[in-house]
Coordinates of C-alpha atoms in Angstrom, one line a residue:
M1 CA 35.9 46.7 -3.6
R2 CA 35.2 45.7 0.0
G3 CA 37.3 47.5 2.5
P4 CA 38.7 46.3 5.9
R5 CA 35.7 47.8 7.7
D6 CA 33.2 45.9 5.6
I7 CA 35.1 42.7 6.2
R8 CA 35.3 43.4 9.9
H9 CA 31.6 44.0 10.0
G10 CA 31.1 40.7 8.1
Y11 CA 33.1 38.8 10.7
E12 CA 31.1 40.5 13.5
D13 CA 27.8 39.5 11.9
L14 CA 29.1 36.0 11.5
G15 CA 30.2 35.9 15.1
G16 CA 26.7 36.7 16.1
L17 CA 25.4 34.0 13.9
L18 CA 27.8 31.4 15.3
S19 CA 26.8 32.4 18.8
R20 CA 23.1 32.0 18.0
L21 CA 23.8 28.7 16.4
R22 CA 25.5 27.4 19.5
R23 CA 22.7 28.5 21.7
T24 CA 19.8 27.6 19.5
Q25 CA 20.5 24.3 17.7
W26 CA 17.3 23.0 19.1
I27 CA 15.4 26.0 17.9
M28 CA 16.8 25.1 14.5
A29 CA 15.4 21.6 15.0
L30 CA 12.0 23.2 15.9
R31 CA 12.1 25.3 12.8
A32 CA 12.9 22.3 10.7
M33 CA 10.0 20.4 12.3
L34 CA 7.6 23.1 11.4
C35 CA 9.0 23.2 7.9
G36 CA 8.5 19.4 7.7
I37 CA 4.9 19.6 8.7
I38 CA 4.2 22.1 5.8
V39 CA 6.2 20.0 3.4
G40 CA 4.3 16.9 4.5
M41 CA 1.0 18.5 3.7
L42 CA 2.2 19.9 0.3
V43 CA 3.8 16.6 -0.8
S44 CA 0.8 14.5 0.4
L45 CA -1.4 16.8 -1.7
Y46 CA 0.9 16.4 -4.7
R47 CA 0.9 12.6 -4.2
E48 CA -2.9 12.5 -4.1
G49 CA -3.0 14.6 -7.3
I50 CA -0.5 12.4 -9.2
D51 CA -2.3 9.2 -8.2
A52 CA -5.6 10.6 -9.3
G53 CA -4.1 11.8 -12.6
T54 CA -2.7 8.3 -13.3
V55 CA -6.1 6.7 -12.6
A56 CA -7.8 9.3 -14.9
A57 CA -5.2 8.5 -17.6
R58 CA -5.9 4.8 -17.6
R59 CA -9.6 5.4 -17.8
G60 CA -9.1 7.9 -20.7
Y61 CA -6.9 5.5 -22.7
A62 CA -9.4 2.7 -22.0
M63 CA -12.2 4.9 -23.5
I64 CA -10.1 5.5 -26.6
L65 CA -9.5 1.7 -27.0
R66 CA -13.3 1.1 -26.7
D67 CA -14.3 4.0 -29.0
P68 CA -11.5 5.4 -31.2
R69 CA -13.6 8.5 -31.8
W70 CA -12.3 9.9 -28.5
I71 CA -8.9 10.3 -30.0
G72 CA -9.9 13.6 -31.4
V73 CA -10.6 14.9 -27.9
W74 CA -7.3 13.5 -26.7
I75 CA -5.4 15.2 -29.5
C76 CA -6.9 18.6 -28.7
A77 CA -6.2 18.2 -24.9
A78 CA -2.6 17.0 -25.6
I79 CA -1.8 20.0 -27.7
A80 CA -3.2 22.4 -25.1
V81 CA -1.5 20.7 -22.2
G82 CA 1.8 20.3 -24.1
L83 CA 2.0 24.0 -25.0
L84 CA 1.0 25.0 -21.5
V85 CA 3.6 22.8 -19.9
A86 CA 6.3 24.1 -22.3
F87 CA 5.3 27.7 -21.4
L88 CA 5.6 26.9 -17.7
V89 CA 9.0 25.3 -18.0
A90 CA 10.3 28.2 -20.1
W91 CA 8.9 30.6 -17.4
E92 CA 10.7 28.8 -14.6
P93 CA 13.4 26.4 -16.0
M94 CA 14.4 25.4 -12.5
A95 CA 11.1 23.5 -12.2
G96 CA 11.7 21.3 -15.2
G97 CA 12.8 17.7 -15.0
S98 CA 13.5 15.9 -11.8
G99 CA 14.2 18.8 -9.4
I100 CA 16.9 17.0 -7.5
P101 CA 19.8 18.4 -9.6
Q102 CA 18.4 21.9 -9.2
V103 CA 18.2 21.5 -5.4
E104 CA 21.9 20.3 -5.4
G105 CA 22.8 23.3 -7.5
V106 CA 21.2 25.6 -4.9
V107 CA 22.8 23.9 -1.9
L108 CA 26.2 23.1 -3.4
R109 CA 26.8 25.8 -6.0
G110 CA 24.9 28.8 -4.7
M111 CA 22.3 28.9 -7.5
H112 CA 19.1 30.8 -7.1
M113 CA 15.6 29.3 -6.7
T114 CA 12.4 31.3 -6.6
W115 CA 10.3 29.2 -4.3
L116 CA 6.8 30.5 -5.3
R117 CA 7.3 29.9 -9.0
I118 CA 8.8 26.5 -8.3
L119 CA 5.7 25.4 -6.3
L120 CA 3.3 26.7 -9.0
V121 CA 5.0 25.0 -11.9
R122 CA 5.6 21.8 -10.0
F123 CA 2.0 21.4 -9.0
V124 CA 0.4 22.6 -12.3
G125 CA 2.8 21.1 -14.7
G126 CA 3.3 17.8 -12.7
L127 CA -0.4 17.2 -12.3
L128 CA -1.1 17.9 -16.0
C129 CA 1.5 15.5 -17.1
G130 CA 0.2 12.9 -14.6
M131 CA -3.3 13.1 -16.3
F132 CA -1.7 11.8 -19.4
G133 CA 0.2 9.0 -17.6
L134 CA 3.7 10.1 -18.5
S135 CA 6.4 7.8 -17.0
L136 CA 7.5 10.2 -14.3
G137 CA 8.0 9.8 -10.5
R138 CA 6.8 12.1 -7.8
E139 CA 10.0 11.9 -5.7
G140 CA 12.2 14.5 -7.4
P141 CA 9.4 17.0 -7.5
S142 CA 8.6 16.3 -3.9
I143 CA 12.2 16.9 -2.9
Q144 CA 12.2 20.2 -4.8
I145 CA 8.8 21.2 -3.3
G146 CA 10.4 20.5 0.1
A147 CA 13.5 22.6 -0.6
A148 CA 11.3 25.4 -1.9
T149 CA 9.2 25.2 1.2
G150 CA 12.4 25.3 3.3
Q151 CA 13.5 28.4 1.5
A152 CA 10.1 30.1 2.0
S153 CA 10.1 29.0 5.7
S154 CA 13.6 30.5 6.2
R155 CA 12.6 33.8 4.8
A156 CA 9.4 33.9 6.8
M157 CA 11.4 33.2 10.0
G158 CA 14.0 35.8 9.0
R159 CA 16.8 33.2 8.5
R160 CA 19.6 33.9 6.0
G161 CA 22.9 32.4 4.9
I162 CA 23.8 29.1 6.4
E163 CA 20.6 28.7 8.4
S164 CA 18.6 29.1 5.2
N165 CA 20.8 26.4 3.6
Y166 CA 20.1 24.1 6.5
L167 CA 16.3 24.6 6.2
M168 CA 16.4 24.0 2.4
T169 CA 18.3 20.7 2.9
A170 CA 15.9 19.7 5.7
G171 CA 13.0 20.5 3.5
A172 CA 14.4 18.3 0.7
A173 CA 14.8 15.5 3.2
A174 CA 11.2 16.0 4.3
G175 CA 10.1 15.9 0.7
L176 CA 11.5 12.4 0.1
S177 CA 10.2 11.3 3.5
A178 CA 6.7 12.3 2.7
A179 CA 6.9 11.0 -0.9
F180 CA 7.8 7.4 0.2
N181 CA 6.8 7.4 3.9
A182 CA 10.5 6.8 4.5
P183 CA 12.0 9.2 7.1
L184 CA 15.3 7.4 7.5
S185 CA 15.9 7.6 3.7
G186 CA 15.0 11.3 3.9
M187 CA 17.7 11.9 6.5
M188 CA 20.3 9.9 4.6
F189 CA 19.4 11.5 1.3
A190 CA 20.1 14.9 2.8
L191 CA 23.6 13.8 3.9
E192 CA 24.6 11.5 1.0
E193 CA 23.1 13.2 -2.0
V194 CA 22.2 16.8 -1.3
H195 CA 24.7 18.0 1.3
R196 CA 27.3 15.4 0.3
S197 CA 29.0 15.4 3.7
F198 CA 28.1 14.6 7.3
S199 CA 27.1 17.5 9.5
P200 CA 25.5 17.3 12.9
M201 CA 23.4 20.4 12.3
I202 CA 22.2 19.0 8.9
L203 CA 21.5 15.7 10.5
L204 CA 19.5 17.3 13.3
S205 CA 17.5 19.5 11.0
A206 CA 16.9 16.7 8.4
T207 CA 15.8 14.3 11.2
A208 CA 13.3 16.7 12.6
A209 CA 11.9 17.6 9.2
S210 CA 11.7 14.0 7.9
L211 CA 10.0 12.7 11.0
S212 CA 7.4 15.5 11.1
A213 CA 6.7 15.1 7.3
D214 CA 6.4 11.3 7.7
F215 CA 3.9 11.8 10.5
V216 CA 1.7 14.0 8.2
S217 CA 2.0 11.6 5.2
E218 CA 1.2 8.5 7.3
Y219 CA -1.8 10.3 8.8
W220 CA -2.9 11.1 5.3
F221 CA -2.2 7.8 3.6
G222 CA -2.1 5.3 6.4
L223 CA 0.6 3.1 7.9
T224 CA 0.9 0.6 5.1
P225 CA 4.3 0.7 3.3
V226 CA 4.3 2.4 -0.1
L227 CA 5.2 -0.9 -1.7
N228 CA 3.3 -3.6 0.3
F229 CA 5.2 -6.7 -0.6
T230 CA 3.2 -9.5 0.9
R231 CA 5.2 -12.7 -0.1
L232 CA 8.8 -12.1 0.9
S233 CA 10.4 -15.4 1.9
Q234 CA 13.7 -15.8 3.7
L235 CA 16.8 -16.7 1.6
S236 CA 19.2 -19.3 2.9
L237 CA 22.9 -18.4 3.3
T238 CA 23.9 -20.3 0.2
E239 CA 21.2 -18.5 -1.8
Y240 CA 22.9 -15.2 -1.0
L241 CA 25.4 -16.1 -3.7
W242 CA 22.6 -15.2 -6.2
M243 CA 23.0 -11.6 -5.2
V244 CA 26.2 -11.4 -7.3
P245 CA 24.6 -12.2 -10.7
L246 CA 21.5 -10.3 -9.6
G247 CA 23.6 -7.2 -8.8
I248 CA 25.4 -7.5 -12.1
A249 CA 22.0 -7.5 -13.9
A250 CA 20.8 -4.6 -11.8
G251 CA 24.0 -2.6 -12.4
L252 CA 23.7 -3.1 -16.2
V253 CA 20.1 -2.0 -16.2
G254 CA 20.8 1.0 -14.0
S255 CA 23.7 2.0 -16.2
L256 CA 21.6 1.6 -19.3
I257 CA 18.9 3.8 -17.8
N258 CA 21.4 6.6 -17.3
I259 CA 22.7 6.3 -20.8
M260 CA 19.2 6.4 -22.2
L261 CA 18.0 9.3 -20.1
L262 CA 20.9 11.5 -21.1
G263 CA 20.8 10.3 -24.7
F264 CA 17.1 11.1 -25.1
Q265 CA 17.7 14.5 -23.4
T266 CA 20.3 15.2 -26.0
A267 CA 18.0 14.1 -28.8
Y268 CA 15.2 16.4 -27.5
S269 CA 17.6 19.3 -27.6
R270 CA 17.4 19.2 -31.4
I271 CA 13.7 19.8 -31.2
S272 CA 12.1 23.2 -30.5
A273 CA 11.1 23.6 -26.8
P274 CA 7.3 23.9 -27.3
A275 CA 7.3 20.7 -29.3
R276 CA 9.1 18.5 -26.7
P277 CA 6.2 17.9 -24.3
L278 CA 4.0 17.1 -27.3
V279 CA 6.4 14.4 -28.4
A280 CA 6.3 12.8 -24.9
L281 CA 2.5 12.9 -24.9
V282 CA 2.3 11.3 -28.3
V283 CA 4.5 8.4 -27.1
A284 CA 2.2 8.0 -24.1
L285 CA -0.8 7.3 -26.4
P286 CA 0.2 3.8 -27.6
V287 CA 1.6 2.9 -24.2
G288 CA -1.6 3.9 -22.5
I289 CA -3.8 1.9 -25.0
W290 CA -1.8 -1.3 -25.1
L291 CA 0.3 -1.4 -21.9
P292 CA -1.5 0.7 -19.3
M293 CA 0.6 -0.9 -16.5
A294 CA 3.5 1.2 -17.8
L295 CA 1.8 4.5 -17.2
G296 CA 2.8 6.7 -14.3
G297 CA 5.6 6.1 -11.9
G298 CA 5.4 2.4 -11.9
E299 CA 3.7 1.2 -8.7
D300 CA 1.5 -1.2 -10.7
L301 CA 4.5 -2.6 -12.5
I302 CA 6.2 -3.2 -9.2
G303 CA 3.2 -5.1 -7.9
F304 CA 3.0 -7.1 -11.1
A305 CA 6.7 -8.0 -11.0
E306 CA 6.5 -9.1 -7.4
R307 CA 3.8 -11.6 -8.3
A308 CA 5.6 -12.7 -11.5
T309 CA 2.5 -14.2 -12.9
S310 CA 3.8 -14.0 -16.5
G311 CA 6.7 -15.4 -18.4
V312 CA 10.2 -13.9 -18.8
G313 CA 9.4 -12.7 -22.3
F314 CA 6.5 -10.5 -21.2
L315 CA 8.5 -9.1 -18.3
L316 CA 11.3 -8.2 -20.7
V317 CA 8.9 -6.4 -22.9
L318 CA 7.5 -4.4 -19.9
L319 CA 11.1 -3.6 -18.9
A320 CA 12.0 -2.3 -22.4
V321 CA 8.8 -0.3 -22.7
K322 CA 9.2 1.2 -19.3
M323 CA 12.8 2.3 -19.9
L324 CA 12.0 3.8 -23.3
F325 CA 8.8 5.4 -22.0
T326 CA 10.7 6.9 -19.1
S327 CA 13.4 8.2 -21.3
T328 CA 11.0 9.9 -23.7
S329 CA 8.9 11.3 -20.9
F330 CA 11.8 12.7 -18.8
G331 CA 14.0 13.7 -21.7
S332 CA 11.3 16.2 -22.9
G333 CA 12.1 18.3 -19.8
V334 CA 8.6 18.3 -18.4
P335 CA 8.2 18.5 -14.6
G336 CA 8.6 15.0 -13.2
G337 CA 11.1 12.6 -11.5
I338 CA 12.8 9.3 -12.3
F339 CA 13.1 7.7 -8.8
M340 CA 10.0 5.5 -9.1
P341 CA 10.5 4.5 -12.8
I342 CA 14.1 3.4 -11.9
L343 CA 12.7 1.4 -9.0
A344 CA 10.1 -0.2 -11.3
S345 CA 12.7 -1.1 -13.9
G346 CA 14.8 -2.7 -11.1
T347 CA 11.9 -4.7 -9.8
L348 CA 11.2 -6.1 -13.3
T349 CA 14.9 -7.0 -13.7
G350 CA 14.8 -8.8 -10.3
S351 CA 11.8 -10.8 -11.3
V352 CA 13.4 -11.9 -14.6
V353 CA 16.5 -13.1 -12.8
G354 CA 14.4 -14.7 -10.1
I355 CA 12.4 -16.7 -12.7
L356 CA 15.6 -17.7 -14.5
A357 CA 17.1 -18.8 -11.2
G358 CA 14.2 -21.0 -10.7
H359 CA 15.5 -23.3 -13.4
A360 CA 18.6 -23.7 -11.3
G361 CA 16.7 -24.8 -8.3
V362 CA 15.8 -21.5 -6.5
P363 CA 12.3 -21.7 -5.1
S364 CA 9.7 -19.7 -7.0
G365 CA 8.7 -18.0 -3.8
H366 CA 12.1 -16.1 -3.8
V367 CA 11.1 -14.1 -7.0
A368 CA 9.7 -11.3 -4.8
V369 CA 12.9 -11.1 -2.8
F370 CA 15.0 -10.9 -6.0
A371 CA 12.7 -8.1 -7.1
V372 CA 13.2 -6.1 -3.9
C373 CA 17.0 -6.6 -4.0
A374 CA 17.3 -5.6 -7.7
M375 CA 15.2 -2.5 -7.0
A376 CA 17.9 -1.2 -4.6
G377 CA 20.7 -2.3 -7.0
T378 CA 19.3 -0.5 -10.0
L379 CA 18.8 2.7 -8.0
A380 CA 22.3 2.5 -6.5
A381 CA 23.8 2.0 -10.0
S382 CA 22.0 5.0 -11.4
V383 CA 22.1 7.5 -8.6
K384 CA 25.2 6.2 -6.8
A385 CA 23.8 6.8 -3.4
P386 CA 23.9 3.3 -2.1
V387 CA 23.0 3.9 1.5
T388 CA 19.9 5.9 0.6
S389 CA 19.0 3.2 -2.0
I390 CA 19.2 0.4 0.7
L391 CA 17.3 2.3 3.3
L392 CA 14.6 3.4 0.8
T393 CA 14.1 -0.1 -0.4
V394 CA 13.9 -1.5 3.1
E395 CA 11.4 1.2 4.3
M396 CA 9.3 1.1 1.2
S397 CA 8.9 -2.7 1.3
G398 CA 8.5 -2.8 5.1
T399 CA 11.0 -5.5 5.7
L400 CA 14.2 -5.5 7.7
V401 CA 15.1 -9.2 7.5
H402 CA 16.4 -8.8 4.0
M403 CA 18.8 -6.0 4.7
L404 CA 21.9 -8.2 4.0
P405 CA 20.8 -9.4 0.5
V406 CA 19.6 -5.9 -0.4
T407 CA 22.9 -4.5 0.6
A408 CA 24.9 -7.1 -1.2
C409 CA 23.0 -6.6 -4.4
A410 CA 23.2 -2.8 -4.2
F411 CA 27.0 -2.8 -3.8
A412 CA 27.4 -5.3 -6.6
A413 CA 25.4 -3.1 -8.9
L414 CA 27.3 -0.1 -7.8
F415 CA 30.6 -1.9 -8.6
V416 CA 29.3 -2.7 -12.1
S417 CA 28.3 0.9 -12.7
D418 CA 31.7 2.1 -11.5
L419 CA 33.5 -0.3 -13.8
L420 CA 31.5 1.1 -16.7
H421 CA 32.4 4.7 -15.7
I422 CA 28.8 5.7 -15.4
K423 CA 28.4 9.2 -13.9
P424 CA 25.7 9.6 -11.1
I425 CA 22.6 10.6 -13.0
Y426 CA 21.8 13.7 -10.9
S427 CA 25.4 15.0 -11.1
A428 CA 25.2 14.6 -14.9
L429 CA 21.9 16.3 -15.1
L430 CA 23.1 19.2 -12.9
D431 CA 26.2 19.7 -15.1
R432 CA 23.9 19.8 -18.2
Y433 CA 21.6 22.3 -16.6
V434 CA 24.4 24.6 -15.7
D435 CA 25.8 24.3 -19.3
S436 CA 22.4 25.0 -20.8
H437 CA 21.6 27.9 -18.5
P438 CA 24.9 29.8 -18.0
D439 CA 23.3 33.2 -17.5
E440 CA 21.0 31.8 -14.9
A441 CA 23.8 30.0 -13.1
A442 CA 25.9 33.2 -13.1
G443 CA 22.8 35.3 -12.1
S444 CA 22.2 33.1 -9.1
L445 CA 25.0 34.9 -7.3
R446 CA 23.1 38.2 -7.4
D447 CA 20.2 39.4 -5.4
S448 CA 16.8 40.6 -6.7
R449 CA 18.3 44.0 -7.5
G450 CA 21.2 42.6 -9.5
R451 CA 23.8 43.3 -6.8
E452 CA 26.5 40.9 -5.8
S453 CA 25.1 38.7 -3.0
G454 CA 27.9 39.5 -0.6
N455 CA 29.6 36.8 1.6
A456 CA 28.6 33.2 1.7
V457 CA 29.2 30.8 4.7
M458 CA 29.5 27.1 4.1
E459 CA 30.4 24.1 6.2
F460 CA 32.9 21.4 5.2
G461 CA 33.8 18.2 7.0
V462 CA 37.4 17.0 7.3
E463 CA 37.5 13.3 6.3
V464 CA 40.0 10.7 7.5
G465 CA 43.1 10.7 5.3
S466 CA 42.2 14.1 3.7
P467 CA 45.0 16.7 3.0
L468 CA 43.7 18.8 5.9
A469 CA 43.7 16.1 8.7
G470 CA 46.7 16.7 11.1
R471 CA 47.8 20.0 9.6
S472 CA 47.6 23.4 11.1
L473 CA 45.6 26.2 9.5
G474 CA 48.6 28.3 8.7
D475 CA 50.2 25.5 6.6
V476 CA 47.2 25.2 4.2
A477 CA 46.8 27.1 0.9
W478 CA 43.2 28.0 1.3
P479 CA 41.0 29.1 -1.6
S480 CA 41.5 32.7 -2.5
S481 CA 39.4 35.2 -0.4
A482 CA 38.2 32.3 1.9
A483 CA 38.7 32.4 5.6
V484 CA 38.1 29.7 8.3
V485 CA 35.9 31.4 10.9
D486 CA 34.9 28.5 13.1
I487 CA 35.9 24.9 13.8
R488 CA 33.4 22.5 15.4
R489 CA 34.9 19.4 17.1
G490 CA 32.2 17.3 18.7
D491 CA 30.3 19.6 21.1
D492 CA 33.2 22.1 21.2
E493 CA 33.6 25.3 19.2
I494 CA 37.3 26.2 18.5
V495 CA 38.4 29.7 17.6
P496 CA 40.7 29.2 14.6
T497 CA 44.3 30.5 14.7
A498 CA 47.3 29.9 12.4
T499 CA 48.6 27.2 14.8
T500 CA 45.3 25.3 15.2
V501 CA 45.7 21.7 14.1
M502 CA 42.7 20.2 12.3
M503 CA 41.6 16.7 13.0
A504 CA 39.6 14.2 11.0
G505 CA 35.9 14.7 12.0
D506 CA 36.2 18.5 12.4
Y507 CA 33.8 20.8 10.7
L508 CA 35.1 24.0 9.2
L509 CA 33.0 27.1 8.6
L510 CA 34.4 29.1 5.8
M511 CA 33.4 32.7 4.8
F512 CA 34.1 33.9 1.2
P513 CA 32.6 36.1 -1.5
A514 CA 29.4 34.5 -2.8
A515 CA 30.5 35.0 -6.4
Q516 CA 33.2 32.4 -5.8
V517 CA 31.0 29.7 -4.3
T518 CA 31.5 27.2 -7.1
Q519 CA 35.3 27.4 -7.1
V520 CA 35.6 27.4 -3.3
R521 CA 33.3 24.4 -3.1
A522 CA 35.5 22.5 -5.6
D523 CA 38.7 23.5 -3.9
M524 CA 37.4 22.5 -0.5
D525 CA 36.1 19.1 -1.8
S526 CA 39.6 18.4 -2.8
L527 CA 41.2 19.5 0.5
C528 CA 38.6 17.8 2.7
G529 CA 38.5 14.6 0.8
T530 CA 34.8 14.9 0.0
G531 CA 35.0 14.9 -3.8
R532 CA 33.0 12.2 -5.6
S533 CA 33.5 10.6 -8.9

């Protein structure tokens, strides 16, 4: 039991922390900037390795097609790599799959992440899978690499508690920024998907980290957008109406992707863990031989869909193969993300609708615009982070003039996904991870010596219309053992008392036992109005 003296000392330590935060918010930004530079270098190296692996995979499958005797070498290599990847994922389960749900678990649920093991498994496992061309993206792993780097940076700088949380979130934002050369998307991702609420300190840290990581990645890869769409025409106002059927199609595809990803993950759970990567590698063999465009994340598919040089039938075949291949690759639990495969599937969907719209009088030059818009729509329907999806699409394609149709398509697709009661893919994956690793989730609340990790401090924003807005602190039934220790209102710091009235836009800092982080987070989401479906 913690006595009054321990609690008083905890408040005194927290008071010192708050004082430092008020005086050194720009020092926090500097720390985030340094973290972003490191993340930019690591993610750029990871991108380089994944791209090289995909090129090697295409050459390898081409050799097998020319001379089938090479398949013996491929089988031996696949067995060795499959067993090694299975061992790595069993050694560090937090490094399996996308990485984004795990980062959310650390930030939102207080789960534990061992940064060095995460980096080792992400690089070794991810690069090995890339050499076989599995349909996996680099974005989720890049985000987790960024969060792990943020954790390592916070420890190197002697930061703990909420400051460490800020740096991990900033590192995650930097990871997305470096993966796509998309700093605005990185900032928004930190708020919309990882932290799930607006916080000035998170925004400042994420901005500094994203911009510095983007500087490194652009120096490494150049200033050309990741998806260099060269033939984007301008839609007329009447043609904007096509964003409704396009959004419906994108929403259906995004919803189907979620169903397939979770369904194949369930199917793989019936197979022994060492065999799962082997199954994914076996599926990659026919894809690599007969449809090499579907290998890797999907950048080649996106370029092909933009040009739309084939008929609708072949595009539908590519779409079906990509969705199935992504589901078999990701469902196996190997290290790899789904961002880029989702974007590729969306682009193919947009090209199909664009070509069909051509029969109704839409100029053929608009197919590329349809592809870009559907890319955002499919991602929004799957992830349910519409603002991030819109910004990411705009930054990746390098065009701002299509912001309106991209937005219209994204929200139409999101509406379809909501009508179908599709759960956000990363939330669903996080729930599954927690259910399948209950000991690890519970153990995350203990330190390296097995002791309870003490008090936690988290920040919550009061939304307009929430149960807290307009009420005094003393009138609220706060979560058990939680105490409001600071209120931030704009640039002001308010010392909380029982009569202090909370206003929409306030940020509350709560201190509570770390063992109750999940329950406190759920209770505060309800009180603040930040809960999401």
